[in-house]
PDB file of C-alpha atoms in Angstrom:
ATOM      1  CA  MET A   1      -6.095   9.635 -31.979  1.00 63.00           C
ATOM      2  CA  CYS A   2      -7.268   6.070 -32.054  1.00 78.00           C
ATOM      3  CA  ILE A   3      -9.914   4.662 -29.719  1.00 76.00           C
ATOM      4  CA  GLU A   4      -7.408   2.364 -28.000  1.00 78.00           C
ATOM      5  CA  PHE A   5      -5.318   5.311 -26.947  1.00 82.00           C
ATOM      6  CA  LEU A   6      -8.377   7.263 -25.802  1.00 79.00           C
ATOM      7  CA  THR A   7      -9.549   4.292 -23.715  1.00 78.00           C
ATOM      8  CA  TRP A   8      -6.103   4.002 -22.192  1.00 83.00           C
ATOM      9  CA  LEU A   9      -5.869   7.733 -21.474  1.00 83.00           C
ATOM     10  CA  SER A  10      -9.314   8.001 -19.887  1.00 79.00           C
ATOM     11  CA  THR A  11      -8.663   4.973 -17.671  1.00 80.00           C
ATOM     12  CA  TYR A  12      -5.257   6.324 -16.679  1.00 85.00           C
ATOM     13  CA  THR A  13      -6.565   9.754 -15.699  1.00 82.00           C
ATOM     14  CA  LEU A  14      -9.623   8.390 -13.929  1.00 77.00           C
ATOM     15  CA  ILE A  15      -7.646   5.864 -11.881  1.00 81.00           C
ATOM     16  CA  ILE A  16      -5.007   8.412 -10.863  1.00 81.00           C
ATOM     17  CA  LEU A  17      -7.731  10.769  -9.654  1.00 76.00           C
ATOM     18  CA  CYS A  18      -9.582   7.946  -7.865  1.00 74.00           C
ATOM     19  CA  GLU A  19      -6.468   6.650  -6.188  1.00 78.00           C
ATOM     20  CA  LEU A  20      -5.395   9.948  -4.602  1.00 74.00           C
ATOM     21  CA  GLY A  21      -5.919   9.802  -0.846  1.00 70.00           C
ATOM     22  CA  ASP A  22      -7.271   6.292  -0.991  1.00 76.00           C
ATOM     23  CA  LYS A  23      -6.676   3.652   1.652  1.00 80.00           C
ATOM     24  CA  THR A  24      -4.189   1.821  -0.560  1.00 82.00           C
ATOM     25  CA  GLN A  25      -2.157   5.010  -0.778  1.00 83.00           C
ATOM     26  CA  VAL A  26      -2.244   5.425   2.988  1.00 83.00           C
ATOM     27  CA  ALA A  27      -1.050   1.839   3.411  1.00 85.00           C
ATOM     28  CA  VAL A  28       1.876   2.278   0.989  1.00 86.00           C
ATOM     29  CA  LEU A  29       2.767   5.620   2.565  1.00 85.00           C
ATOM     30  CA  LEU A  30       2.853   4.092   6.052  1.00 84.00           C
ATOM     31  CA  LEU A  31       4.831   1.047   4.904  1.00 85.00           C
ATOM     32  CA  THR A  32       7.511   3.182   3.239  1.00 86.00           C
ATOM     33  CA  SER A  33       7.814   5.571   6.129  1.00 85.00           C
ATOM     34  CA  ASN A  34       8.298   2.545   8.390  1.00 83.00           C
ATOM     35  CA  ASN A  35      11.005   1.067   6.135  1.00 81.00           C
ATOM     36  CA  PRO A  36      12.572   3.949   4.183  1.00 81.00           C
ATOM     37  CA  GLY A  37      15.650   1.879   3.323  1.00 83.00           C
ATOM     38  CA  ARG A  38      13.567  -0.687   1.502  1.00 83.00           C
ATOM     39  CA  ARG A  39      11.460   1.692  -0.563  1.00 84.00           C
ATOM     40  CA  TRP A  40      12.190  -0.007  -3.891  1.00 87.00           C
ATOM     41  CA  LEU A  41      11.224  -3.377  -2.462  1.00 88.00           C
ATOM     42  CA  ILE A  42       7.948  -1.885  -1.244  1.00 88.00           C
ATOM     43  CA  PHE A  43       7.438  -0.155  -4.580  1.00 89.00           C
ATOM     44  CA  GLY A  44       7.990  -3.440  -6.403  1.00 89.00           C
ATOM     45  CA  ALA A  45       5.656  -5.325  -4.105  1.00 90.00           C
ATOM     46  CA  SER A  46       2.900  -2.730  -4.322  1.00 89.00           C
ATOM     47  CA  ALA A  47       3.266  -2.449  -8.096  1.00 90.00           C
ATOM     48  CA  LEU A  48       2.972  -6.228  -8.363  1.00 91.00           C
ATOM     49  CA  ALA A  49      -0.015  -6.290  -6.010  1.00 89.00           C
ATOM     50  CA  LEU A  50      -1.766  -3.518  -7.929  1.00 88.00           C
ATOM     51  CA  THR A  51      -1.135  -5.210 -11.277  1.00 89.00           C
ATOM     52  CA  LEU A  52      -2.542  -8.468  -9.887  1.00 88.00           C
ATOM     53  CA  CYS A  53      -5.525  -6.477  -8.626  1.00 85.00           C
ATOM     54  CA  VAL A  54      -6.126  -5.032 -12.075  1.00 86.00           C
ATOM     55  CA  LEU A  55      -6.028  -8.521 -13.596  1.00 85.00           C
ATOM     56  CA  ILE A  56      -8.573  -9.744 -11.051  1.00 80.00           C
ATOM     57  CA  GLU A  57     -10.772  -6.690 -11.466  1.00 78.00           C
ATOM     58  CA  VAL A  58     -10.899  -7.103 -15.194  1.00 77.00           C
ATOM     59  CA  THR A  59     -11.635 -10.818 -15.141  1.00 77.00           C
ATOM     60  CA  VAL A  60     -13.328 -12.059 -11.948  1.00 61.00           C
ATOM     61  CA  GLY A  61     -14.103  -8.680 -10.313  1.00 54.00           C
ATOM     62  CA  VAL A  62     -17.236  -7.958 -12.288  1.00 56.00           C
ATOM     63  CA  THR A  63     -19.008 -11.119 -11.146  1.00 62.00           C
ATOM     64  CA  LEU A  64     -17.668 -10.879  -7.575  1.00 58.00           C
ATOM     65  CA  ALA A  65     -19.059  -7.374  -7.123  1.00 55.00           C
ATOM     66  CA  LYS A  66     -22.394  -8.547  -8.464  1.00 61.00           C
ATOM     67  CA  TYR A  67     -22.779 -11.304  -5.840  1.00 70.00           C
ATOM     68  CA  ILE A  68     -20.967 -10.085  -2.695  1.00 67.00           C
ATOM     69  CA  GLY A  69     -21.074  -6.314  -3.029  1.00 66.00           C
ATOM     70  CA  PRO A  70     -18.447  -3.733  -2.085  1.00 64.00           C
ATOM     71  CA  ALA A  71     -19.851  -3.231   1.449  1.00 72.00           C
ATOM     72  CA  LEU A  72     -18.895  -6.713   2.680  1.00 74.00           C
ATOM     73  CA  ILE A  73     -15.525  -6.547   0.951  1.00 68.00           C
ATOM     74  CA  ASN A  74     -14.868  -3.241   2.745  1.00 70.00           C
ATOM     75  CA  ARG A  75     -15.780  -4.819   6.086  1.00 79.00           C
ATOM     76  CA  ILE A  76     -13.329  -7.681   5.562  1.00 76.00           C
ATOM     77  CA  THR A  77     -10.657  -5.133   4.595  1.00 72.00           C
ATOM     78  CA  GLY A  78     -11.414  -3.226   7.804  1.00 79.00           C
ATOM     79  CA  ILE A  79     -10.861  -6.316   9.947  1.00 84.00           C
ATOM     80  CA  ILE A  80      -7.516  -6.944   8.234  1.00 79.00           C
ATOM     81  CA  PHE A  81      -6.489  -3.311   8.789  1.00 79.00           C
ATOM     82  CA  LEU A  82      -7.349  -3.645  12.493  1.00 86.00           C
ATOM     83  CA  ILE A  83      -5.068  -6.695  12.721  1.00 84.00           C
ATOM     84  CA  VAL A  84      -2.255  -4.846  10.907  1.00 79.00           C
ATOM     85  CA  GLY A  85      -2.679  -1.864  13.255  1.00 83.00           C
ATOM     86  CA  LEU A  86      -2.500  -4.066  16.359  1.00 85.00           C
ATOM     87  CA  VAL A  87       0.614  -5.821  15.068  1.00 80.00           C
ATOM     88  CA  THR A  88       2.305  -2.481  14.306  1.00 79.00           C
ATOM     89  CA  LEU A  89       1.474  -1.160  17.776  1.00 84.00           C
ATOM     90  CA  ALA A  90       2.796  -4.363  19.357  1.00 82.00           C
ATOM     91  CA  GLN A  91       6.030  -3.854  17.444  1.00 78.00           C
ATOM     92  CA  TYR A  92       6.149  -0.255  18.669  1.00 79.00           C
ATOM     93  CA  PHE A  93       5.825  -1.268  22.301  1.00 81.00           C
ATOM     94  CA  LYS A  94       8.426  -4.005  21.865  1.00 74.00           C
ATOM     95  CA  LEU A  95      10.766  -1.354  20.469  1.00 66.00           C
ATOM     96  CA  LEU A  96      10.183   0.798  23.536  1.00 59.00           C
ATOM     97  CA  GLU A  97      10.821  -2.171  25.859  1.00 64.00           C
ATOM     98  CA  LYS A  98      14.131  -2.903  24.167  1.00 60.00           C
ATOM     99  CA  PHE A  99      15.069   0.742  24.428  1.00 55.00           C
ATOM    100  CA  LYS A 100      14.342   0.789  28.176  1.00 55.00           C
ATOM    101  CA  LEU A 101      16.199  -2.455  28.881  1.00 50.00           C
ATOM    102  CA  LYS A 102      19.359  -1.623  27.026  1.00 50.00           C
ATOM    103  CA  LYS A 103      20.199   1.903  26.101  1.00 50.00           C
ATOM    104  CA  PRO A 104      22.639   1.772  23.180  1.00 51.00           C
ATOM    105  CA  SER A 105      26.030   3.280  23.799  1.00 54.00           C
ATOM    106  CA  ASN A 106      27.189   6.204  21.737  1.00 57.00           C
ATOM    107  CA  ALA A 107      29.359   4.037  19.478  1.00 57.00           C
ATOM    108  CA  GLU A 108      26.484   1.666  18.793  1.00 58.00           C
ATOM    109  CA  GLU A 109      24.178   4.552  18.016  1.00 59.00           C
ATOM    110  CA  VAL A 110      26.658   5.981  15.527  1.00 57.00           C
ATOM    111  CA  ALA A 111      27.055   2.553  13.917  1.00 59.00           C
ATOM    112  CA  ASN A 112      23.273   2.208  13.655  1.00 59.00           C
ATOM    113  CA  ASN A 113      22.969   5.636  12.082  1.00 58.00           C
ATOM    114  CA  ILE A 114      25.624   4.778   9.508  1.00 57.00           C
ATOM    115  CA  LYS A 115      23.839   1.513   8.714  1.00 57.00           C
ATOM    116  CA  TYR A 116      20.536   3.364   8.460  1.00 56.00           C
ATOM    117  CA  SER A 117      21.831   5.981   6.072  1.00 57.00           C
ATOM    118  CA  ALA A 118      23.678   3.363   4.015  1.00 54.00           C
ATOM    119  CA  GLU A 119      20.424   1.555   3.432  1.00 50.00           C
TER     120      GLU A 119
ATOM    121  CA  MET B   1      24.931 -16.181   4.192  1.00 38.00           C
ATOM    122  CA  GLU B   2      21.271 -16.356   5.001  1.00 44.00           C
ATOM    123  CA  HIS B   3      21.479 -13.101   6.903  1.00 48.00           C
ATOM    124  CA  LYS B   4      23.150 -11.490   3.903  1.00 49.00           C
ATOM    125  CA  LEU B   5      20.402 -12.714   1.614  1.00 48.00           C
ATOM    126  CA  THR B   6      17.636 -11.384   3.849  1.00 51.00           C
ATOM    127  CA  GLY B   7      19.533  -8.106   3.920  1.00 57.00           C
ATOM    128  CA  ILE B   8      19.414  -7.836   0.166  1.00 61.00           C
ATOM    129  CA  PHE B   9      15.887  -9.069  -0.357  1.00 72.00           C
ATOM    130  CA  ASN B  10      13.480  -9.027   2.555  1.00 78.00           C
ATOM    131  CA  TRP B  11      10.855 -11.623   1.650  1.00 81.00           C
ATOM    132  CA  ARG B  12       8.785 -10.973   4.755  1.00 84.00           C
ATOM    133  CA  LEU B  13       8.455  -7.288   3.991  1.00 84.00           C
ATOM    134  CA  PHE B  14       7.857  -8.001   0.307  1.00 86.00           C
ATOM    135  CA  LEU B  15       5.075 -10.490   0.997  1.00 87.00           C
ATOM    136  CA  SER B  16       3.445  -8.397   3.713  1.00 85.00           C
ATOM    137  CA  THR B  17       3.429  -5.335   1.449  1.00 85.00           C
ATOM    138  CA  LEU B  18       1.995  -7.447  -1.340  1.00 87.00           C
ATOM    139  CA  GLY B  19      -0.731  -8.729   0.964  1.00 87.00           C
ATOM    140  CA  VAL B  20      -1.612  -5.381   2.551  1.00 85.00           C
ATOM    141  CA  VAL B  21      -1.758  -3.494  -0.742  1.00 85.00           C
ATOM    142  CA  PHE B  22      -3.652  -6.299  -2.461  1.00 85.00           C
ATOM    143  CA  ILE B  23      -6.231  -6.520   0.313  1.00 83.00           C
ATOM    144  CA  SER B  24      -6.617  -2.783   0.794  1.00 82.00           C
ATOM    145  CA  GLU B  25      -7.313  -2.423  -2.898  1.00 81.00           C
ATOM    146  CA  MET B  26     -10.265  -4.839  -2.620  1.00 76.00           C
ATOM    147  CA  GLY B  27     -13.624  -3.096  -2.783  1.00 70.00           C
ATOM    148  CA  ASP B  28     -11.964   0.249  -3.298  1.00 75.00           C
ATOM    149  CA  LYS B  29     -13.394   2.935  -5.515  1.00 73.00           C
ATOM    150  CA  THR B  30     -10.489   2.450  -7.924  1.00 80.00           C
ATOM    151  CA  GLN B  31     -11.430  -1.178  -8.337  1.00 79.00           C
ATOM    152  CA  ILE B  32     -15.067  -0.345  -8.914  1.00 74.00           C
ATOM    153  CA  THR B  33     -14.056   2.229 -11.530  1.00 75.00           C
ATOM    154  CA  THR B  34     -11.874  -0.280 -13.355  1.00 80.00           C
ATOM    155  CA  MET B  35     -14.649  -2.868 -13.233  1.00 76.00           C
ATOM    156  CA  LEU B  36     -17.152  -0.409 -14.654  1.00 71.00           C
ATOM    157  CA  LEU B  37     -14.754   0.710 -17.370  1.00 74.00           C
ATOM    158  CA  ALA B  38     -13.945  -2.879 -18.314  1.00 73.00           C
ATOM    159  CA  GLY B  39     -17.643  -3.670 -18.382  1.00 68.00           C
ATOM    160  CA  ALA B  40     -18.416  -0.585 -20.437  1.00 68.00           C
ATOM    161  CA  LYS B  41     -15.763  -1.291 -23.057  1.00 68.00           C
ATOM    162  CA  PRO B  42     -15.312  -5.061 -23.210  1.00 68.00           C
ATOM    163  CA  ALA B  43     -13.672  -4.815 -26.643  1.00 72.00           C
ATOM    164  CA  TYR B  44     -10.881  -2.637 -25.250  1.00 78.00           C
ATOM    165  CA  VAL B  45     -10.346  -4.498 -21.976  1.00 76.00           C
ATOM    166  CA  LEU B  46      -6.605  -4.690 -22.613  1.00 83.00           C
ATOM    167  CA  TRP B  47      -6.325  -0.909 -22.825  1.00 85.00           C
ATOM    168  CA  VAL B  48      -8.398  -0.404 -19.705  1.00 82.00           C
ATOM    169  CA  ALA B  49      -6.153  -2.849 -17.844  1.00 86.00           C
ATOM    170  CA  LEU B  50      -3.003  -1.184 -19.164  1.00 88.00           C
ATOM    171  CA  GLY B  51      -4.148   2.323 -18.244  1.00 89.00           C
ATOM    172  CA  SER B  52      -5.286   1.284 -14.804  1.00 88.00           C
ATOM    173  CA  ALA B  53      -2.099  -0.668 -14.041  1.00 90.00           C
ATOM    174  CA  MET B  54       0.140   2.197 -15.164  1.00 91.00           C
ATOM    175  CA  ALA B  55      -1.831   4.748 -13.151  1.00 90.00           C
ATOM    176  CA  LEU B  56      -1.607   2.598 -10.021  1.00 89.00           C
ATOM    177  CA  ILE B  57       2.123   2.065 -10.421  1.00 90.00           C
ATOM    178  CA  CYS B  58       2.651   5.820 -10.873  1.00 91.00           C
ATOM    179  CA  THR B  59       0.651   6.633  -7.730  1.00 89.00           C
ATOM    180  CA  SER B  60       2.493   4.038  -5.650  1.00 89.00           C
ATOM    181  CA  PHE B  61       5.777   5.483  -6.938  1.00 90.00           C
ATOM    182  CA  ILE B  62       4.717   8.923  -5.670  1.00 89.00           C
ATOM    183  CA  GLU B  63       3.709   7.443  -2.296  1.00 87.00           C
ATOM    184  CA  VAL B  64       7.016   5.594  -1.944  1.00 89.00           C
ATOM    185  CA  ILE B  65       8.966   8.785  -2.637  1.00 89.00           C
ATOM    186  CA  ILE B  66       6.910  10.838  -0.163  1.00 88.00           C
ATOM    187  CA  GLY B  67       7.063   8.144   2.512  1.00 85.00           C
ATOM    188  CA  SER B  68      10.791   7.552   2.326  1.00 86.00           C
ATOM    189  CA  GLN B  69      12.094  11.021   1.460  1.00 86.00           C
ATOM    190  CA  VAL B  70       9.799  13.295   3.445  1.00 85.00           C
ATOM    191  CA  ILE B  71       8.087  11.443   6.278  1.00 84.00           C
ATOM    192  CA  ALA B  72      10.911   9.069   7.207  1.00 82.00           C
ATOM    193  CA  ARG B  73      13.448  11.874   7.141  1.00 85.00           C
ATOM    194  CA  TYR B  74      11.712  14.216   9.553  1.00 86.00           C
ATOM    195  CA  ILE B  75       9.917  11.863  11.948  1.00 84.00           C
ATOM    196  CA  LYS B  76      11.579   9.297  14.230  1.00 83.00           C
ATOM    197  CA  PRO B  77      11.018   5.591  13.339  1.00 80.00           C
ATOM    198  CA  GLU B  78       9.333   4.892  16.684  1.00 83.00           C
ATOM    199  CA  THR B  79       6.893   7.764  16.192  1.00 85.00           C
ATOM    200  CA  ILE B  80       6.115   6.557  12.657  1.00 82.00           C
ATOM    201  CA  LYS B  81       5.449   3.066  13.996  1.00 82.00           C
ATOM    202  CA  LEU B  82       3.060   4.427  16.647  1.00 86.00           C
ATOM    203  CA  LEU B  83       1.300   6.732  14.186  1.00 84.00           C
ATOM    204  CA  SER B  84       0.928   4.030  11.531  1.00 83.00           C
ATOM    205  CA  GLY B  85      -0.410   1.546  14.083  1.00 85.00           C
ATOM    206  CA  ILE B  86      -3.033   4.068  15.193  1.00 88.00           C
ATOM    207  CA  THR B  87      -3.857   5.015  11.594  1.00 83.00           C
ATOM    208  CA  PHE B  88      -4.354   1.372  10.623  1.00 83.00           C
ATOM    209  CA  LEU B  89      -6.652   0.918  13.639  1.00 87.00           C
ATOM    210  CA  ILE B  90      -8.702   4.000  12.708  1.00 86.00           C
ATOM    211  CA  LEU B  91      -8.947   2.921   9.058  1.00 81.00           C
ATOM    212  CA  GLY B  92      -9.930  -0.588  10.139  1.00 83.00           C
ATOM    213  CA  THR B  93     -12.632   0.700  12.500  1.00 85.00           C
ATOM    214  CA  LEU B  94     -14.042   3.049   9.862  1.00 82.00           C
ATOM    215  CA  LEU B  95     -14.133   0.244   7.303  1.00 78.00           C
ATOM    216  CA  VAL B  96     -15.710  -2.290   9.670  1.00 81.00           C
ATOM    217  CA  PHE B  97     -18.495   0.074  10.690  1.00 82.00           C
ATOM    218  CA  GLY B  98     -19.135   1.075   7.092  1.00 74.00           C
ATOM    219  CA  LEU B  99     -18.260   4.735   7.639  1.00 70.00           C
ATOM    220  CA  MET B 100     -15.682   4.659   4.887  1.00 67.00           C
ATOM    221  CA  GLY B 101     -15.221   2.991   1.556  1.00 62.00           C
ATOM    222  CA  ASN B 102     -18.824   2.416   0.590  1.00 61.00           C
ATOM    223  CA  VAL B 103     -18.530   4.313  -2.626  1.00 58.00           C
ATOM    224  CA  GLU B 104     -21.255   4.633  -5.178  1.00 58.00           C
ATOM    225  CA  LEU B 105     -19.995   5.743  -8.522  1.00 51.00           C
ATOM    226  CA  ASN B 106     -22.264   7.435 -10.986  1.00 52.00           C
ATOM    227  CA  LEU B 107     -20.281   7.477 -14.155  1.00 46.00           C
TER     228      LEU B 107
END
């Protein structure tokens, strides 16, 4: 086995183990369970985002971590997660409001279910 | 026509997923690991990048399957929305107060 392959394999295994149960995973999990019909879109977007992340990590990341430090980066991430959480909850309560105002008739419900499963 | 296009490809969802995943990956232990590996083997940076990218894509594939096939099938969309809102708030609070994510790797 050549050293290139060994480097690749060790990185692959290490990253898979690191990524399990991480906050990125939680975010992707929540996004897909919110939009199950668009799972391939979400997969594409997250794959693209992760690949971009890897590019940044490998090039700029080393210097960034040296000057800012992971603690501050985590704090900024936390603030963004709080905003995302608030927006999701606002959407949830809007959904409830709509449901209270206008209860869908049986025909509409069936149509929605068909649309949902078709997606 | 426009409605049809948004039905096929939802740009808003695509961009928001891109943003959320990109930002949540920042300062993560995965990122620190990749940085350290790239720093440790600068001659094989391409292989480190390739391994890391493939591993991340595989894990997000697993998450997408679990999220859409298991969670979305058995829990109502409204409940998922409520739960994910609360989860994002908890994660955000933990990250802001430094209770989570401050990883120190000793490789």
